[in-house]
Amino acid sequence: MSTPTPSLTRLDAPGTPRAVILMLHGGKPRSTDPVENLSASWQRSAWMARSIAGRAHDADTCVWLLRYRERGWNGGRDRTADTRWALDEVRAAHGDVPVVLLGHSMGARVAVHVADDDSVTGVVALAPWWADTDPVRTLAGRSLVAAHGRRDRITSFGHTRRFVERARAVTAHAELVDMGMLGHYMLGRPDRWNDVAIESSLRLLTPARSAD
């Protein structure tokens, strides 16, 4: 049986892109199963990628979606390695363009562990799965937007609020977007989730792009 490898779905902007939104999908606390096409976590992010790509392309920004090797967080080392590989792929394709990490659930956890990469200007976290032990030092000088619904029964609005409060000590900007009575899987009011995702991502890219 072959060892799974990470892969990328690339929705590239026409011409010469000036930035990349790298999307990181959710997963499970522990699982060594490969991420297949029918994975609900990957499918949710793939649908969002297609939904926001037009607005991203209007801003000369690519949307890339990483598919991890395995579905589980599994302590984090392998998922962070997958994401650092993807960031290297961005540089190989487009040079030192600024990158925003757009993560859902476990993807938001992965994002804050790799946010210290030189290309990353910020993190947009949707219904993030964060613990009090997750680092904020990786976000030093960067920006953070976290969006969470109060009907989320999978991850914690309270944990997200505490993480954002900790991050404010080191970030250039950190904010919590209260999504009201929405749940974890972004099935209710997907238009609102999409709007927060793309508008926040482009806003975090604006200072970096203005410096080009």
Short mmCIF file of N, CA, C and O in Angstrom, two decimals, residues 35-102:
data_model
loop_
_atom_site.label_atom_id
_atom_site.label_comp_id
_atom_site.label_asym_id
_atom_site.label_seq_id
_atom_site.Cartn_x
_atom_site.Cartn_y
_atom_site.Cartn_z
N VAL A 35 -6.88 11.28 3.33
CA VAL A 35 -7.96 12.20 3.00
C VAL A 35 -8.40 11.91 1.57
O VAL A 35 -7.68 12.17 0.62
N GLU A 36 -9.59 11.36 1.44
CA GLU A 36 -10.10 10.97 0.13
C GLU A 36 -11.09 11.99 -0.39
O GLU A 36 -11.48 12.93 0.31
N ASN A 37 -11.50 11.81 -1.66
CA ASN A 37 -12.40 12.78 -2.28
C ASN A 37 -13.72 12.92 -1.54
O ASN A 37 -14.35 13.98 -1.59
N LEU A 38 -14.15 11.86 -0.85
CA LEU A 38 -15.43 11.90 -0.15
C LEU A 38 -15.31 12.43 1.28
O LEU A 38 -16.31 12.47 2.00
N SER A 39 -14.12 12.81 1.69
CA SER A 39 -13.95 13.38 3.03
C SER A 39 -14.80 14.64 3.17
O SER A 39 -14.66 15.60 2.41
N ALA A 40 -15.70 14.65 4.16
CA ALA A 40 -16.59 15.80 4.34
C ALA A 40 -15.80 17.06 4.67
O ALA A 40 -16.14 18.15 4.21
N SER A 41 -14.75 16.93 5.47
CA SER A 41 -13.96 18.11 5.84
C SER A 41 -13.30 18.73 4.61
O SER A 41 -13.32 19.96 4.44
N TRP A 42 -12.72 17.89 3.78
CA TRP A 42 -12.08 18.40 2.56
C TRP A 42 -13.12 18.97 1.61
O TRP A 42 -12.93 20.02 1.01
N GLN A 43 -14.26 18.29 1.48
CA GLN A 43 -15.31 18.75 0.57
C GLN A 43 -15.84 20.12 0.96
O GLN A 43 -16.11 20.96 0.10
N ARG A 44 -15.99 20.36 2.28
CA ARG A 44 -16.48 21.66 2.73
C ARG A 44 -15.53 22.78 2.29
O ARG A 44 -15.96 23.83 1.81
N SER A 45 -14.25 22.55 2.48
CA SER A 45 -13.29 23.58 2.09
C SER A 45 -13.18 23.70 0.58
O SER A 45 -12.98 24.81 0.06
N ALA A 46 -13.32 22.59 -0.15
CA ALA A 46 -13.28 22.66 -1.61
C ALA A 46 -14.46 23.47 -2.14
O ALA A 46 -14.31 24.26 -3.09
N TRP A 47 -15.62 23.28 -1.53
CA TRP A 47 -16.79 24.06 -1.95
C TRP A 47 -16.57 25.54 -1.67
O TRP A 47 -16.88 26.40 -2.49
N MET A 48 -16.02 25.86 -0.49
CA MET A 48 -15.75 27.26 -0.18
C MET A 48 -14.71 27.83 -1.14
O MET A 48 -14.85 28.98 -1.60
N ALA A 49 -13.68 27.07 -1.45
CA ALA A 49 -12.66 27.56 -2.37
C ALA A 49 -13.27 27.97 -3.70
O ALA A 49 -12.96 29.04 -4.26
N ARG A 50 -14.14 27.13 -4.23
CA ARG A 50 -14.79 27.46 -5.51
C ARG A 50 -15.68 28.69 -5.37
O ARG A 50 -15.79 29.50 -6.29
N SER A 51 -16.31 28.83 -4.20
CA SER A 51 -17.26 29.93 -3.99
C SER A 51 -16.56 31.28 -3.88
O SER A 51 -17.12 32.30 -4.27
N ILE A 52 -15.36 31.30 -3.32
CA ILE A 52 -14.67 32.58 -3.09
C ILE A 52 -13.64 32.89 -4.16
O ILE A 52 -13.08 34.00 -4.18
N ALA A 53 -13.36 31.96 -5.06
CA ALA A 53 -12.26 32.13 -6.01
C ALA A 53 -12.46 33.34 -6.91
O ALA A 53 -11.50 34.06 -7.22
N GLY A 54 -13.71 33.59 -7.35
CA GLY A 54 -13.94 34.72 -8.24
C GLY A 54 -13.55 36.04 -7.61
O GLY A 54 -12.88 36.88 -8.25
N ARG A 55 -13.97 36.25 -6.36
CA ARG A 55 -13.62 37.50 -5.68
C ARG A 55 -12.11 37.58 -5.42
O ARG A 55 -11.52 38.66 -5.49
N ALA A 56 -11.50 36.44 -5.14
CA ALA A 56 -10.05 36.44 -4.95
C ALA A 56 -9.34 36.80 -6.25
O ALA A 56 -8.41 37.61 -6.26
N HIS A 57 -9.77 36.22 -7.35
CA HIS A 57 -9.13 36.48 -8.63
C HIS A 57 -9.28 37.94 -9.04
O HIS A 57 -8.37 38.53 -9.64
N ASP A 58 -10.42 38.55 -8.70
CA ASP A 58 -10.60 39.99 -8.98
C ASP A 58 -9.55 40.83 -8.26
O ASP A 58 -9.25 41.94 -8.69
N ALA A 59 -9.01 40.30 -7.17
CA ALA A 59 -7.98 40.99 -6.39
C ALA A 59 -6.59 40.43 -6.70
O ALA A 59 -5.65 40.61 -5.90
N ASP A 60 -6.45 39.73 -7.85
CA ASP A 60 -5.15 39.17 -8.26
C ASP A 60 -4.60 38.20 -7.23
O ASP A 60 -3.38 38.15 -6.98
N THR A 61 -5.49 37.42 -6.63
CA THR A 61 -5.11 36.51 -5.55
C THR A 61 -5.54 35.09 -5.90
O THR A 61 -6.67 34.86 -6.32
N CYS A 62 -4.63 34.15 -5.72
CA CYS A 62 -4.93 32.73 -5.95
C CYS A 62 -5.59 32.12 -4.71
O CYS A 62 -5.37 32.59 -3.59
N VAL A 63 -6.34 31.06 -4.93
CA VAL A 63 -6.88 30.25 -3.83
C VAL A 63 -6.35 28.83 -4.00
O VAL A 63 -6.65 28.18 -5.02
N TRP A 64 -5.57 28.39 -3.06
CA TRP A 64 -5.05 27.02 -3.06
C TRP A 64 -5.62 26.27 -1.86
O TRP A 64 -5.71 26.83 -0.76
N LEU A 65 -5.98 25.02 -2.07
CA LEU A 65 -6.49 24.16 -1.00
C LEU A 65 -5.56 22.98 -0.81
O LEU A 65 -5.34 22.20 -1.74
N LEU A 66 -5.02 22.85 0.40
CA LEU A 66 -4.16 21.73 0.74
C LEU A 66 -5.00 20.52 1.14
O LEU A 66 -5.96 20.65 1.89
N ARG A 67 -4.59 19.35 0.65
CA ARG A 67 -5.15 18.09 1.13
C ARG A 67 -4.05 17.38 1.92
O ARG A 67 -3.01 17.04 1.37
N TYR A 68 -4.27 17.20 3.23
CA TYR A 68 -3.26 16.56 4.06
C TYR A 68 -3.07 15.10 3.67
O TYR A 68 -3.93 14.48 3.04
N ARG A 69 -1.97 14.54 4.15
CA ARG A 69 -1.74 13.12 3.93
C ARG A 69 -2.74 12.26 4.69
O ARG A 69 -3.18 11.22 4.20
N GLU A 70 -3.07 12.68 5.90
CA GLU A 70 -3.95 11.91 6.77
C GLU A 70 -5.00 12.81 7.39
O GLU A 70 -4.81 14.03 7.46
N ARG A 71 -6.09 12.22 7.86
CA ARG A 71 -7.21 13.00 8.36
C ARG A 71 -6.98 13.55 9.76
O ARG A 71 -7.62 14.51 10.16
N GLY A 72 -6.06 12.94 10.53
CA GLY A 72 -5.94 13.29 11.94
C GLY A 72 -4.90 14.34 12.24
O GLY A 72 -3.89 14.47 11.54
N TRP A 73 -5.15 15.08 13.33
CA TRP A 73 -4.16 16.00 13.89
C TRP A 73 -2.95 15.20 14.38
O TRP A 73 -1.81 15.55 14.09
N ASN A 74 -3.21 14.15 15.14
CA ASN A 74 -2.17 13.19 15.52
C ASN A 74 -0.95 13.85 16.17
O ASN A 74 0.19 13.48 15.90
N GLY A 75 -1.21 14.86 17.00
CA GLY A 75 -0.11 15.54 17.65
C GLY A 75 0.42 16.74 16.88
O GLY A 75 1.21 17.52 17.41
N GLY A 76 0.03 16.86 15.62
CA GLY A 76 0.32 18.07 14.86
C GLY A 76 1.53 18.06 13.96
O GLY A 76 1.59 18.80 12.98
N ARG A 77 2.52 17.24 14.25
CA ARG A 77 3.78 17.34 13.51
C ARG A 77 3.61 17.09 12.01
O ARG A 77 4.15 17.84 11.19
N ASP A 78 2.85 16.06 11.66
CA ASP A 78 2.70 15.73 10.24
C ASP A 78 1.84 16.76 9.52
O ASP A 78 2.10 17.09 8.35
N ARG A 79 0.80 17.28 10.18
CA ARG A 79 -0.05 18.26 9.51
C ARG A 79 0.70 19.59 9.31
O ARG A 79 0.53 20.25 8.29
N THR A 80 1.55 19.95 10.27
CA THR A 80 2.34 21.16 10.06
C THR A 80 3.37 20.93 8.96
O THR A 80 3.66 21.84 8.18
N ALA A 81 3.92 19.72 8.87
CA ALA A 81 4.86 19.42 7.79
C ALA A 81 4.16 19.51 6.43
O ALA A 81 4.73 20.03 5.46
N ASP A 82 2.94 19.00 6.35
CA ASP A 82 2.17 19.10 5.10
C ASP A 82 2.01 20.57 4.70
O ASP A 82 2.16 20.92 3.52
N THR A 83 1.71 21.42 5.67
CA THR A 83 1.43 22.83 5.37
C THR A 83 2.71 23.58 5.02
O THR A 83 2.71 24.43 4.11
N ARG A 84 3.80 23.27 5.68
CA ARG A 84 5.06 23.92 5.30
C ARG A 84 5.49 23.48 3.89
O ARG A 84 6.07 24.28 3.15
N TRP A 85 5.20 22.24 3.53
CA TRP A 85 5.43 21.80 2.15
C TRP A 85 4.62 22.66 1.19
O TRP A 85 5.13 23.11 0.15
N ALA A 86 3.35 22.90 1.51
CA ALA A 86 2.49 23.70 0.64
C ALA A 86 3.01 25.12 0.51
O ALA A 86 2.97 25.72 -0.58
N LEU A 87 3.50 25.70 1.59
CA LEU A 87 4.05 27.05 1.54
C LEU A 87 5.29 27.09 0.65
O LEU A 87 5.51 28.07 -0.08
N ASP A 88 6.10 26.04 0.70
CA ASP A 88 7.24 25.97 -0.21
C ASP A 88 6.77 25.89 -1.66
O ASP A 88 7.40 26.47 -2.56
N GLU A 89 5.67 25.17 -1.90
CA GLU A 89 5.12 25.08 -3.26
C GLU A 89 4.62 26.44 -3.75
O GLU A 89 4.77 26.77 -4.93
N VAL A 90 4.03 27.22 -2.86
CA VAL A 90 3.61 28.58 -3.23
C VAL A 90 4.82 29.39 -3.69
O VAL A 90 4.80 30.06 -4.73
N ARG A 91 5.90 29.33 -2.91
CA ARG A 91 7.09 30.10 -3.28
C ARG A 91 7.70 29.62 -4.59
O ARG A 91 8.17 30.41 -5.41
N ALA A 92 7.66 28.30 -4.81
CA ALA A 92 8.21 27.77 -6.06
C ALA A 92 7.41 28.25 -7.26
O ALA A 92 7.96 28.49 -8.34
N ALA A 93 6.10 28.39 -7.08
CA ALA A 93 5.24 28.78 -8.19
C ALA A 93 5.17 30.29 -8.38
O ALA A 93 5.15 30.78 -9.52
N HIS A 94 5.15 31.05 -7.29
CA HIS A 94 4.84 32.48 -7.38
C HIS A 94 5.85 33.38 -6.67
O HIS A 94 5.62 34.60 -6.58
N GLY A 95 6.94 32.83 -6.17
CA GLY A 95 7.91 33.66 -5.49
C GLY A 95 7.44 34.06 -4.10
O GLY A 95 6.60 33.39 -3.49
N ASP A 96 7.96 35.17 -3.62
CA ASP A 96 7.69 35.59 -2.24
C ASP A 96 6.42 36.43 -2.12
O ASP A 96 6.43 37.51 -1.51
N VAL A 97 5.32 35.94 -2.68
CA VAL A 97 4.06 36.67 -2.54
C VAL A 97 3.52 36.45 -1.13
O VAL A 97 3.78 35.43 -0.49
N PRO A 98 2.75 37.42 -0.60
CA PRO A 98 2.16 37.23 0.73
C PRO A 98 1.08 36.16 0.72
O PRO A 98 0.37 35.98 -0.28
N VAL A 99 0.96 35.46 1.83
CA VAL A 99 0.02 34.35 1.98
C VAL A 99 -0.82 34.57 3.23
O VAL A 99 -0.29 34.91 4.29
N VAL A 100 -2.13 34.36 3.09
CA VAL A 100 -3.02 34.25 4.24
C VAL A 100 -3.43 32.79 4.37
O VAL A 100 -3.79 32.14 3.38
N LEU A 101 -3.35 32.27 5.58
CA LEU A 101 -3.81 30.92 5.87
C LEU A 101 -5.27 30.98 6.29
O LEU A 101 -5.61 31.66 7.27
N LEU A 102 -6.14 30.29 5.55
CA LEU A 102 -7.57 30.27 5.82
C LEU A 102 -7.94 28.85 6.25
O LEU A 102 -8.00 27.94 5.44
#
